[in-house]
Tab-separated table of C-alpha atoms in Angstrom:
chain	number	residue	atom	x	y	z
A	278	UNK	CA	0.000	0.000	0.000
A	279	UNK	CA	1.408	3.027	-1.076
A	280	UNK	CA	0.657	5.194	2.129
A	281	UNK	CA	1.943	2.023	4.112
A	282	UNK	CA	5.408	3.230	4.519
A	283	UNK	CA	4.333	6.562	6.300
A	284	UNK	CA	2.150	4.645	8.671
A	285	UNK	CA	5.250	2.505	9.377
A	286	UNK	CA	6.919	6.187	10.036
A	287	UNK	CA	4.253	7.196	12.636
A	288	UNK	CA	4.324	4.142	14.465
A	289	UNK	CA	8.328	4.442	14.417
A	290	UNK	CA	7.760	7.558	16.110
A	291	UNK	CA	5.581	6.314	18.969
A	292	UNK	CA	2.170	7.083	17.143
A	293	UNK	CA	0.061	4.245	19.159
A	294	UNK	CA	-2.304	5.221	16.285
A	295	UNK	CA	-0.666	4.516	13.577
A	296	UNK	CA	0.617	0.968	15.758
A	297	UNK	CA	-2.777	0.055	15.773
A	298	UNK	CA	-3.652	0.498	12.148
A	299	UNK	CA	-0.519	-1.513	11.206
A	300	UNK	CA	-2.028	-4.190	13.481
A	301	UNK	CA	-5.637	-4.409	12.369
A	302	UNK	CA	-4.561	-4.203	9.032
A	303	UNK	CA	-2.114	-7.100	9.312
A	304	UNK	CA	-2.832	-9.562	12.278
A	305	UNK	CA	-6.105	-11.324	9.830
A	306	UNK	CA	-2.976	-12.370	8.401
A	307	UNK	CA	-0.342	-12.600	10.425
A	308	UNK	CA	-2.042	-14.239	13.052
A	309	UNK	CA	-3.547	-16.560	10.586
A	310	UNK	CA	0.051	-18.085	9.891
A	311	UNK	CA	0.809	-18.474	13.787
A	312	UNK	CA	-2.485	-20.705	13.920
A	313	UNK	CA	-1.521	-22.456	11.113
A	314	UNK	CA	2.270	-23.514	12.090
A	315	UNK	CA	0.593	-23.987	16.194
A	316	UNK	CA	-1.964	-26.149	15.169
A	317	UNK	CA	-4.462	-27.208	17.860
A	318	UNK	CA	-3.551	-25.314	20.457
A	319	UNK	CA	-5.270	-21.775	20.618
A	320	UNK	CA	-3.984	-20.609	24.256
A	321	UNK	CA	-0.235	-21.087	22.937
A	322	UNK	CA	-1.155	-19.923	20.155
A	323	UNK	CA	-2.238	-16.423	21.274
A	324	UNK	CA	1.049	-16.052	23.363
A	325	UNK	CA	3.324	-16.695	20.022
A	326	UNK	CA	1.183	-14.406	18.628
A	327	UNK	CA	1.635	-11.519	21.181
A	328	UNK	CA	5.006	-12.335	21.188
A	329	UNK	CA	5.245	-12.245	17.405
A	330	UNK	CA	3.280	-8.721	17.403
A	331	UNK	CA	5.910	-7.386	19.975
A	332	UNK	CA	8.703	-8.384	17.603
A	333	UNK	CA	7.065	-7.038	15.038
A	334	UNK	CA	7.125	-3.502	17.066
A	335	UNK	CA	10.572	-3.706	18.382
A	336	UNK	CA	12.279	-4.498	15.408
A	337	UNK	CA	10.303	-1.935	13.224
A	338	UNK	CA	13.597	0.422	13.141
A	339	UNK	CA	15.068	-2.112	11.111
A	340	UNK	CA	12.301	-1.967	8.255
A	341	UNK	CA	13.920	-0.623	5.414
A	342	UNK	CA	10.824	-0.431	3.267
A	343	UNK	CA	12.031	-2.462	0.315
A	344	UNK	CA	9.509	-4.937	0.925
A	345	UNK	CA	5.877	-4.824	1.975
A	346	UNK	CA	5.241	-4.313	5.020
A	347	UNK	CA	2.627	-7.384	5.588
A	348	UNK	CA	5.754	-9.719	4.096
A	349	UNK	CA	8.124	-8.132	6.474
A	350	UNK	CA	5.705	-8.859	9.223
A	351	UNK	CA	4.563	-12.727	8.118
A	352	UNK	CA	8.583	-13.517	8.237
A	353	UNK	CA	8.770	-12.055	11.330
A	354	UNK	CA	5.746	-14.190	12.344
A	355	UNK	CA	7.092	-17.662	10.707
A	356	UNK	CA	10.434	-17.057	12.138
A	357	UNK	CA	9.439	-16.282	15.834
A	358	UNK	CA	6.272	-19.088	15.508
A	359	UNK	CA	8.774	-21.617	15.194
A	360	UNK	CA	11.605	-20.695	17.485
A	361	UNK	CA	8.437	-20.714	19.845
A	362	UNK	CA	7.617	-24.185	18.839
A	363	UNK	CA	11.112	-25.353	19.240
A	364	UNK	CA	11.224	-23.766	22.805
A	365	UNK	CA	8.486	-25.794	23.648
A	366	UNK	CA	10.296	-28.882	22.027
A	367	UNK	CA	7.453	-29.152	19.575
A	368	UNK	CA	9.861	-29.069	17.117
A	369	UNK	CA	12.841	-31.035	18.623
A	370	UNK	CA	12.215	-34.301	16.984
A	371	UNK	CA	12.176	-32.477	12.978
A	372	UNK	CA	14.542	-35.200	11.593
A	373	UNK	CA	13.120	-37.961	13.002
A	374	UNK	CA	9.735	-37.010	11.995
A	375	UNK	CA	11.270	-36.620	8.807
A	376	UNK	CA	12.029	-40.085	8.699
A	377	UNK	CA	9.832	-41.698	10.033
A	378	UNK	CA	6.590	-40.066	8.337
A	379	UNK	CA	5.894	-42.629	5.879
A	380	UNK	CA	3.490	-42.246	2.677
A	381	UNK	CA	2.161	-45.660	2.991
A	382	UNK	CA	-1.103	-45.645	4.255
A	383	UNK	CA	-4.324	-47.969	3.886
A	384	UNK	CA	-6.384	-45.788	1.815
A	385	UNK	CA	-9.225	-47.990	2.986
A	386	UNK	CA	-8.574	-46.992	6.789
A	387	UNK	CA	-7.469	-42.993	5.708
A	388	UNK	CA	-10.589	-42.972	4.007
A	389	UNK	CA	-12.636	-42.807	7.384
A	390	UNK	CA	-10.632	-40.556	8.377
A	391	UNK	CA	-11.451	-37.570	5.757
A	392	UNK	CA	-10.730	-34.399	6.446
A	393	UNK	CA	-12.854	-31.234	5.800
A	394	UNK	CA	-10.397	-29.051	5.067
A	395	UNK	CA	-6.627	-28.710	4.246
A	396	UNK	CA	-6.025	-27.309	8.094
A	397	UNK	CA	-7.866	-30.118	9.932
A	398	UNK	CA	-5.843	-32.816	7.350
A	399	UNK	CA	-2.156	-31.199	7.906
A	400	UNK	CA	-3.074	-31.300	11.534
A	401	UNK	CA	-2.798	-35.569	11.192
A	402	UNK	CA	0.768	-35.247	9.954
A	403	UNK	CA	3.695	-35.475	12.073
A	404	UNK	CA	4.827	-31.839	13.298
A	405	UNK	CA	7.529	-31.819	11.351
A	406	UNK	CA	5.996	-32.692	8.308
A	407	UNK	CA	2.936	-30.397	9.016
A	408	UNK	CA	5.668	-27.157	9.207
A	409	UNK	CA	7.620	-27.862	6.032
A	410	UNK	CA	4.271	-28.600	3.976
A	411	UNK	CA	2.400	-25.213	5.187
A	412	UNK	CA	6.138	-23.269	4.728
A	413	UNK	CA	6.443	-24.725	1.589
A	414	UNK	CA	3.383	-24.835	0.145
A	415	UNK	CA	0.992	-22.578	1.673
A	416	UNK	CA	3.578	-19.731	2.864
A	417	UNK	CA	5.735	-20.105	-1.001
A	418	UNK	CA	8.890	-20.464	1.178
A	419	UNK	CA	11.907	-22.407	-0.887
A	420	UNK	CA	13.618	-25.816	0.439
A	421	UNK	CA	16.431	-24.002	0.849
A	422	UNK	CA	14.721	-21.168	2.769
A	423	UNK	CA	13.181	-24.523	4.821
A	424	UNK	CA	16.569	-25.969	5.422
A	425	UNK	CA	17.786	-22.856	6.610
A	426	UNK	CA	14.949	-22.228	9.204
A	427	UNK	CA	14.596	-25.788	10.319
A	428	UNK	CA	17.912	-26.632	10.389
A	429	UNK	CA	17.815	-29.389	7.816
A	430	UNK	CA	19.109	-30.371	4.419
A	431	UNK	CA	16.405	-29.105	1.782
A	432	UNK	CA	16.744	-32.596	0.172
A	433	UNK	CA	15.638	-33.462	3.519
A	434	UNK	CA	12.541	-31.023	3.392
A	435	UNK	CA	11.868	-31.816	0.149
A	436	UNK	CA	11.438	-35.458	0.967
A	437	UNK	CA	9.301	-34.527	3.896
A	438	UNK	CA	6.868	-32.202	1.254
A	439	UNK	CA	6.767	-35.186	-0.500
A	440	UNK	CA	5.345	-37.644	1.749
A	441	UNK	CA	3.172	-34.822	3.722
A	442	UNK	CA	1.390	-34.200	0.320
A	443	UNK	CA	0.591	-38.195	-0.533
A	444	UNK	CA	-0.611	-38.423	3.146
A	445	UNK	CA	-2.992	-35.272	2.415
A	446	UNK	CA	-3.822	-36.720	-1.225
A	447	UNK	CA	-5.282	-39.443	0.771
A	448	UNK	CA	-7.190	-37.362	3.192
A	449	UNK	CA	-8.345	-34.877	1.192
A	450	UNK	CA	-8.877	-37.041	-1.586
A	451	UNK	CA	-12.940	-36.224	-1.674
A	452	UNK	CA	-11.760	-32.786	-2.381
A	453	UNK	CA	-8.880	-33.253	-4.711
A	454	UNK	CA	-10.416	-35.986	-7.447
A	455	UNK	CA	-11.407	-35.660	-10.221
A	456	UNK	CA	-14.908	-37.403	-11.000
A	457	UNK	CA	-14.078	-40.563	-12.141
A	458	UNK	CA	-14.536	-41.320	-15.953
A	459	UNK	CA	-16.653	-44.461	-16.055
A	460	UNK	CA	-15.928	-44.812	-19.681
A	461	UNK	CA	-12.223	-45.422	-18.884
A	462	UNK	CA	-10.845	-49.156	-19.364
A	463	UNK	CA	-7.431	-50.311	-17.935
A	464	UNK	CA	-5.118	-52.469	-20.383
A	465	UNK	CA	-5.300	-55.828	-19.206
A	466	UNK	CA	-0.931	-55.595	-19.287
A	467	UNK	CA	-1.249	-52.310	-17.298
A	468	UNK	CA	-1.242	-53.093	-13.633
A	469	UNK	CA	-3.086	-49.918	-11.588
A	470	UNK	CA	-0.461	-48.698	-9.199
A	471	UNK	CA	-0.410	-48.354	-5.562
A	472	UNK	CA	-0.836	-45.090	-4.351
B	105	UNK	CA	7.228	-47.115	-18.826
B	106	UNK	CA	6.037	-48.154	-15.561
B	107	UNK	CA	3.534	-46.008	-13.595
B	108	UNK	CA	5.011	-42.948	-11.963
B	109	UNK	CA	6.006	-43.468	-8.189
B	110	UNK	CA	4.504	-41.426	-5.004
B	111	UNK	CA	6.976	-39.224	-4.452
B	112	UNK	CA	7.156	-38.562	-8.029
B	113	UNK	CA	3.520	-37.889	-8.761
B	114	UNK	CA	4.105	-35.395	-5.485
B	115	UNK	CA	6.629	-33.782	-6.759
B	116	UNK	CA	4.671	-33.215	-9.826
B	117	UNK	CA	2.014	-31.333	-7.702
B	118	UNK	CA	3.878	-27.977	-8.700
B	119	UNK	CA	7.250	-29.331	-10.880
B	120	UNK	CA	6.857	-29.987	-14.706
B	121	UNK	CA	6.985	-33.548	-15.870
B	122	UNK	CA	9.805	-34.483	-18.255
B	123	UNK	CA	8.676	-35.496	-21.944
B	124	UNK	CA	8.892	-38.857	-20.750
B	125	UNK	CA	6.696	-38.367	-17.897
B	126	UNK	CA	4.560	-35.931	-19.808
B	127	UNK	CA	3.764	-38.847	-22.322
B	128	UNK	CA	2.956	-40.964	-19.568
B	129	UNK	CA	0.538	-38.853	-18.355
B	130	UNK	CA	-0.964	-38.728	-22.012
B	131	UNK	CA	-1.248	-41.983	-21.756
B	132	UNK	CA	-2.297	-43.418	-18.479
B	133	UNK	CA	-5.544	-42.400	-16.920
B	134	UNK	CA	-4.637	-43.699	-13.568
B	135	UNK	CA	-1.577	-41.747	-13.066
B	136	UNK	CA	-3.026	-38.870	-15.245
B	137	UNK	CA	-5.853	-39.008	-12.717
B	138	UNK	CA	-3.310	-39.037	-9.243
B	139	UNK	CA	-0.876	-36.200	-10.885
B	140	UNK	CA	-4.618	-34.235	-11.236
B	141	UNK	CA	-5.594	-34.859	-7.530
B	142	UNK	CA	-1.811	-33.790	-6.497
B	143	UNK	CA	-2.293	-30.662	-8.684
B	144	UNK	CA	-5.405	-29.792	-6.689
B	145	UNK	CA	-3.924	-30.101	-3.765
B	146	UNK	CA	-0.701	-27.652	-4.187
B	147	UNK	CA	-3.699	-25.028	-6.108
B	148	UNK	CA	-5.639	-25.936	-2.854
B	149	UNK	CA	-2.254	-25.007	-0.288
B	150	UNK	CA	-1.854	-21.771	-1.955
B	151	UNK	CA	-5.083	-20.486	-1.730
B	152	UNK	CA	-4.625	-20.769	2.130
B	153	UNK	CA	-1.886	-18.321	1.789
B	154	UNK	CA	-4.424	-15.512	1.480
B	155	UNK	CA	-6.791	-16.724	3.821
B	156	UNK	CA	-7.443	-14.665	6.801
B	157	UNK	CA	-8.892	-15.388	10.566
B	158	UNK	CA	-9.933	-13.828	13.734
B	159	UNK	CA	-7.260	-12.104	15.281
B	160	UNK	CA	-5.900	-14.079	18.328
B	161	UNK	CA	-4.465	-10.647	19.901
B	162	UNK	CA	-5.460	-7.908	21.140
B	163	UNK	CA	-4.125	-4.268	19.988
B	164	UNK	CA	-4.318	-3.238	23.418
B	165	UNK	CA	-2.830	-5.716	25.602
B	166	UNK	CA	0.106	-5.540	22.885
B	167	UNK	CA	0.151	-2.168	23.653
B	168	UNK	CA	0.959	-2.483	27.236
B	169	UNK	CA	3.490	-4.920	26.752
B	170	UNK	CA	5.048	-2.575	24.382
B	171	UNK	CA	4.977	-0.129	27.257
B	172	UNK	CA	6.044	-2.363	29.971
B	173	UNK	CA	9.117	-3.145	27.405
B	174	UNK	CA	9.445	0.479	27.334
B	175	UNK	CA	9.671	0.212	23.461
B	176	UNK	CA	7.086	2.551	23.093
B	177	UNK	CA	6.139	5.500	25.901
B	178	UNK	CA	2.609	5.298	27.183
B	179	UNK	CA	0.701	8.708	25.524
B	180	UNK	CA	0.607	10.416	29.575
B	181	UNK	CA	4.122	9.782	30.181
B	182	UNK	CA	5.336	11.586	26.901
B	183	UNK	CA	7.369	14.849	27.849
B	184	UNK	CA	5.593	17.796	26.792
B	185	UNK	CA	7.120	19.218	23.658
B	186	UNK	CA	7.790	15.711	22.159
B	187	UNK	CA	4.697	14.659	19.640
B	188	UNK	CA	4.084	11.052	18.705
B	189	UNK	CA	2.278	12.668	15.511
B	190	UNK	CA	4.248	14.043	12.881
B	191	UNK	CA	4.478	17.771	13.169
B	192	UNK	CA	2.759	19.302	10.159
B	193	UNK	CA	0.615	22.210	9.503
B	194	UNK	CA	-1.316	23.014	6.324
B	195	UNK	CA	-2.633	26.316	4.973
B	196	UNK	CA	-5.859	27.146	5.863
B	197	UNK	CA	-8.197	26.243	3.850
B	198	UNK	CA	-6.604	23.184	3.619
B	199	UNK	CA	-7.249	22.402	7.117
B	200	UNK	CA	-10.847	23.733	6.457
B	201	UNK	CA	-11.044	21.003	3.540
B	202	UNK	CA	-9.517	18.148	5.846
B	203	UNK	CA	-12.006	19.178	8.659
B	204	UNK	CA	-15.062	19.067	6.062
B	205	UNK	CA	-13.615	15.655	4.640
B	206	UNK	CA	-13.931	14.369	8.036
B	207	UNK	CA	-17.479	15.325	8.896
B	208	UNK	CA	-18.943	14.629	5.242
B	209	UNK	CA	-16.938	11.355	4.784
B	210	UNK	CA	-18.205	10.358	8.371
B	211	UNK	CA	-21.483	11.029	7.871
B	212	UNK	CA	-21.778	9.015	4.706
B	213	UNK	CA	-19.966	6.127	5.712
B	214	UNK	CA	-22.383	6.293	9.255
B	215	UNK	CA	-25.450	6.527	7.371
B	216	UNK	CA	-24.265	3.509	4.979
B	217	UNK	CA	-23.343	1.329	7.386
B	218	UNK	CA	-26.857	2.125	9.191
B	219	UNK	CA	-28.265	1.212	6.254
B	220	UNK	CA	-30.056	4.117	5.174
B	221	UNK	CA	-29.074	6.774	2.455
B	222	UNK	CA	-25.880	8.206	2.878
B	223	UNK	CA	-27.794	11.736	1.662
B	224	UNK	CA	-28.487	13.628	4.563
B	225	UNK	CA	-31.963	14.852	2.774
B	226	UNK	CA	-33.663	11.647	2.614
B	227	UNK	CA	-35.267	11.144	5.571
B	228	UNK	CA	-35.514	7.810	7.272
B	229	UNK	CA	-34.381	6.481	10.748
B	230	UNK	CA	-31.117	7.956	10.798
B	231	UNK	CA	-33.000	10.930	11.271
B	232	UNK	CA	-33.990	9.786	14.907
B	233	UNK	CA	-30.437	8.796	15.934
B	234	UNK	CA	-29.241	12.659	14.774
B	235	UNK	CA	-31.487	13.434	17.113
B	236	UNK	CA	-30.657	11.411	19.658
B	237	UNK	CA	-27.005	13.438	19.638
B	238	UNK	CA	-28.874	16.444	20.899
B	239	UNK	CA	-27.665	16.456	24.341
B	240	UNK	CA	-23.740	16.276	23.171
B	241	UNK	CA	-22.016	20.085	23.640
B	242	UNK	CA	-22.856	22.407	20.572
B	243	UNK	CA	-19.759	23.990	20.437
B	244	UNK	CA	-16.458	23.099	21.163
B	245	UNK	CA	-14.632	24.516	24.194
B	246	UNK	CA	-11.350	24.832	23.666
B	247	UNK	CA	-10.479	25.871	27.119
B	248	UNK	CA	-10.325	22.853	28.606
B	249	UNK	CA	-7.010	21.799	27.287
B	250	UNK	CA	-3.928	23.086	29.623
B	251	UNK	CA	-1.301	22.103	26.868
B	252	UNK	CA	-1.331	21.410	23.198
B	253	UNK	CA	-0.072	17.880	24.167
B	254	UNK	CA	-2.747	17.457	26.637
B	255	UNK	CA	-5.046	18.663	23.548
B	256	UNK	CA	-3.273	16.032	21.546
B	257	UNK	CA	-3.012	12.691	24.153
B	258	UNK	CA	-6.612	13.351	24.838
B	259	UNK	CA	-7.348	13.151	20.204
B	260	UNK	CA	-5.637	9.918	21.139
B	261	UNK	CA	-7.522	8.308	23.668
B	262	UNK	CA	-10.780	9.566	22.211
B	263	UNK	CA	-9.528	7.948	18.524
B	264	UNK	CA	-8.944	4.661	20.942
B	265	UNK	CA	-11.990	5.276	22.414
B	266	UNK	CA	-13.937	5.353	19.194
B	267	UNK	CA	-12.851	2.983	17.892
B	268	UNK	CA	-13.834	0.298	20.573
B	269	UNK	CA	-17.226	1.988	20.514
B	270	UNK	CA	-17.455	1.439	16.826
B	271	UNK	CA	-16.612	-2.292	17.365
B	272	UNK	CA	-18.780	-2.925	19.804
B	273	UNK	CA	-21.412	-1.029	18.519
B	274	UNK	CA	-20.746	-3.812	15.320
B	275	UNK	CA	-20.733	-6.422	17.187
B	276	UNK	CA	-23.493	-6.137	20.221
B	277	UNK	CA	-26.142	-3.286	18.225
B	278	UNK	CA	-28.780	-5.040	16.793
B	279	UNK	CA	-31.312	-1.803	16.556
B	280	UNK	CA	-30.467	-1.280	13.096
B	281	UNK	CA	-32.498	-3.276	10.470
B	282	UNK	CA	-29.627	-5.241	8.213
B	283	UNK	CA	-27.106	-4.903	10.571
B	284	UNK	CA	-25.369	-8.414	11.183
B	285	UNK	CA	-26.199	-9.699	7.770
B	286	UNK	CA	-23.652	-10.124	5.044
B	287	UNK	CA	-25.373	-7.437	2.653
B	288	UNK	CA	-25.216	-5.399	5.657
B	289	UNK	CA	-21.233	-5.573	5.940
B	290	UNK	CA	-20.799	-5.774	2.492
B	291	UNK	CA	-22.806	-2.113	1.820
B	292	UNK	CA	-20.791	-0.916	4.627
B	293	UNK	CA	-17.403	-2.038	3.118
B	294	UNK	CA	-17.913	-0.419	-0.244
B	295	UNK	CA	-19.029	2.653	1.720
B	296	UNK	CA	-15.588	2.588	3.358
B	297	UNK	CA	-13.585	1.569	0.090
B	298	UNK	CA	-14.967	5.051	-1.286
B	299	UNK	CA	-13.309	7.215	1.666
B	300	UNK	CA	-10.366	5.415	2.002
B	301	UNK	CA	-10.180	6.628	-2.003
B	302	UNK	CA	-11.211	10.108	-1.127
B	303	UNK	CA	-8.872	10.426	1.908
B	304	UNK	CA	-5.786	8.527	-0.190
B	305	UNK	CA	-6.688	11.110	-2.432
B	306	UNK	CA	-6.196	13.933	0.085
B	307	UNK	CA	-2.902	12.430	1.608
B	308	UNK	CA	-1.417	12.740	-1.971
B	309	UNK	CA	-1.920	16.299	-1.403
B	310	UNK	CA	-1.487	17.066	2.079
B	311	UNK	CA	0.755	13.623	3.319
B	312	UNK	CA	1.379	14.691	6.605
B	313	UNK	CA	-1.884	16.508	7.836
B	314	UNK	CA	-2.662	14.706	10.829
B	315	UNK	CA	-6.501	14.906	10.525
B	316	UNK	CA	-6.328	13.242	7.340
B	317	UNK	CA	-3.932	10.602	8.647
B	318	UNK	CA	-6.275	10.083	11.395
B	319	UNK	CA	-9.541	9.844	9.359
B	320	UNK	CA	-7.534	7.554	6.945
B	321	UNK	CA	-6.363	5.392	9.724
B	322	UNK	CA	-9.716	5.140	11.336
B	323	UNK	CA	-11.354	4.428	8.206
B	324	UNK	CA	-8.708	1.362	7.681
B	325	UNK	CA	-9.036	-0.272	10.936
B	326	UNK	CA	-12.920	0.047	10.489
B	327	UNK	CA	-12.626	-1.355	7.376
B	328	UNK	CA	-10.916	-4.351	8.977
B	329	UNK	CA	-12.978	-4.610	11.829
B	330	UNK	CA	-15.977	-4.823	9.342
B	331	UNK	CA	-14.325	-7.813	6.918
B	332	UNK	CA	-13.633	-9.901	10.043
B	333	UNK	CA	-17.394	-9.188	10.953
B	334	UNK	CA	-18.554	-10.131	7.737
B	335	UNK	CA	-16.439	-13.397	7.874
B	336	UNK	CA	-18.491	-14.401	11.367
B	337	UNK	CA	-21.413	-13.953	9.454
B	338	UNK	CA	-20.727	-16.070	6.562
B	339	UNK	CA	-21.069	-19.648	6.046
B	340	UNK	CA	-18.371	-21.613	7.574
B	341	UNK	CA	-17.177	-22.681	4.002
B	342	UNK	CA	-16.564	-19.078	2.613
B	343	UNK	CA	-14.187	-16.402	3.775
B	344	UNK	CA	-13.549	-12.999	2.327
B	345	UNK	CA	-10.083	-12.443	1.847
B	346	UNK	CA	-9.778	-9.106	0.361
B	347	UNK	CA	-12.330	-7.034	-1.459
């Protein structure tokens, strides 16, 4: 927003004001990716958020401007959300979850177990899995940017995307098919994989 | 060539196929179908990004711990002589302008988020709330002010103050017919959209006049307030995101 920047200016100056208008304007979004990366639990999820809103204001001298001001303020939010999560060891077991999040799952069984929406269905993955799917792709961050904020390789996170998105095929699958074409026929030498 | 692996059909959820894969996929309904599905998912993942919610903070208890971090100064405590507004003061009739923005563009957005006309000629039931204002001072008195930054901490509190009357008033009022439904809050946002255009209009001109700023900044966290109100209001399966 093109009058952003002077806002930003006020509030620099101690304009409470002009604080609060950067705040309504960006915690529908800001806090939105705190809620996201917390999952199911709202209480710690409104102290990250303070907490991110605080940063926010105490590192507003170093807001050069070359940005926008809501992406300067959702980094601000991913970065603090998860050094949050990791000081409440939420996040302390990344690798292994990394590992040991497997893809394989009985789509008979995952199929009673169909989630409304993409929120509820990242909330069954592992945490580690969940973070690096929503960075990746809900926030647009890079593997690289994910290795660098996790503290793992981005083949690492890129494995990790992969099996969080065939678990969420699977959950969200009522959501994410196609209708089936009834007119389609298999060749009898083409064996239907196993997804 | 053999069907195309998880991982691999994941991957394809926002990577291009190679030519091989690509004829594959030309070729195979099943994994034609999965790459599809994995497709809708990533499309699905980014639309999140611009989804918004209910704010889990408050401005105000931020506020305090922004003053108990002494990162900001709480509006009393501020020496006299040092402004948290920007120091700025127009000609004349510029201020005259500014002040006439403010009381025409509040009117009009008030009587279109009552839901009536925002023409002051029409009458209707606004007409009985105007009324209803009769008690309040008819002139100003200036004299109560001992300092220009008493003058100016007690704009701010009465800007705070307004606004939480405004959101309440949103949120607990239901005397006015429409208010609370999403026509309601959608009238009322398009109301808003047209003086945040008029006011951006007038900070091109006058960028630091401080009654503009204030109107403009008002009008933004209103506008706000009234999407997230508009979102309660809506079926659980649709959210506004921007307008």
């Amino acid at each position: 927003m093109e009058n952003e920047q002077l806002t930003v200016q006020r509030a620099l100056a101690g304009d409470q004001a002009a604080m609060r208008a950067l705040w309504t304007r960006h915690a529908p979004h800001v806090d939105v990716v705190v809620r996201r990366l917390v999952g199911h639990d709202p209480d710690l999820a409104a102290d990250i958020a303070q907490e991110v809103w605080i940063q926010i204001f105490r590192a507003l001298p170093s807001f050069r401007g070359d940005a926008q001001f809501g992406t300067w303020a959702h980094r601000i939010a991913v970065n603090r959300t998860l050094n949050a999560l990791r000081r409440t060891r939420r996040m302390a077991s990344v690798e292994v979850d990394v590992e040991d999040d497997t893809a394989s799952v009985e789509p008979e069984g995952e199929r009673a177990l169909l989630a409304a929406s993409i929120e509820e269905a990242a909330a069954k993955l592992s945490p580690g899995a969940r973070t690096v799917f929503l960075l990746h792709d809900v926030e647009g961050y890079t593997h690289e940017e994910i290795a660098a904020e996790l503290g793992i390789t981005a083949g690492g996170s890129k494995s990790q995307l992969f099996k969080a998105r065939a678990k969420l095929r699977v959950l969200l699958a009522h959501l994410v098919d196609a209708p089936a074409n009834t007119k389609f026929q298999p060749e009898s030498s083409h064996v239907a994989p196993l997804y | 060539m053999s069907h195309l692996s998880t991982d691999r059909l994941a991957a394809l959820g926002d990577e291009a196929p190679t030519p091989v894969e690509a004829a594959h996929l030309a070729s195979c309904e099943a994994c034609a179908r999965e790459h599809a599905a994995y497709r809708a998912l990533v499309t699905m993942a980014h639309e999140e990004r611009g989804a918004i919610g209910i704010p889990l903070t408050r401005f105000e208890a931020i506020a305090s711990a922004l003053v108990a971090d002494q990162i900001v100064v709480a509006p009393a405590a501020r020496p006299v002589g040092q402004p948290a507004r920007t120091r700025s003061f127009l000609r004349t009739p510029m201020r005259a302008a500014a002040g006439f923005l403010l009381l025409a563009g509040g009117a009009v957005a008030g009587r279109v988020s009552a839901g009536v006309s925002p023409l002051p000629f029409v009458r209707d039931s606004a007409t009985a709330v105007a009324s209803s204002s009769a008690n309040l001072p008819t002139s100003i008195d200036s004299t109560n002010f001992a300092s220009i930054e008493d003058a100016r901490n007690a704009q701010l509190h009465s800007e705070a103050r307004y606004q939480q009357a405004a959101a309440y008033l949103a949120e607990h009022d239901t005397t006015v017919a429409g208010e609370g439904s999403p026509v309601a809050y959608r009238s009322r946002l398009a109301a808003l959209d047209q003086v945040i255009s008029t006011t951006r209009e007038a900070m091109r001109q006058a960028p630091h006049d401080p009654v503009i700023n204030g109107y403009y900044l008002t009008t933004l966290g209103q506008r706000e307030a009234t999407l997230r109100q508009l979102n309660t209001v809506l079926p659980a399966s649709l959210r506004a995101n921007s307008f």
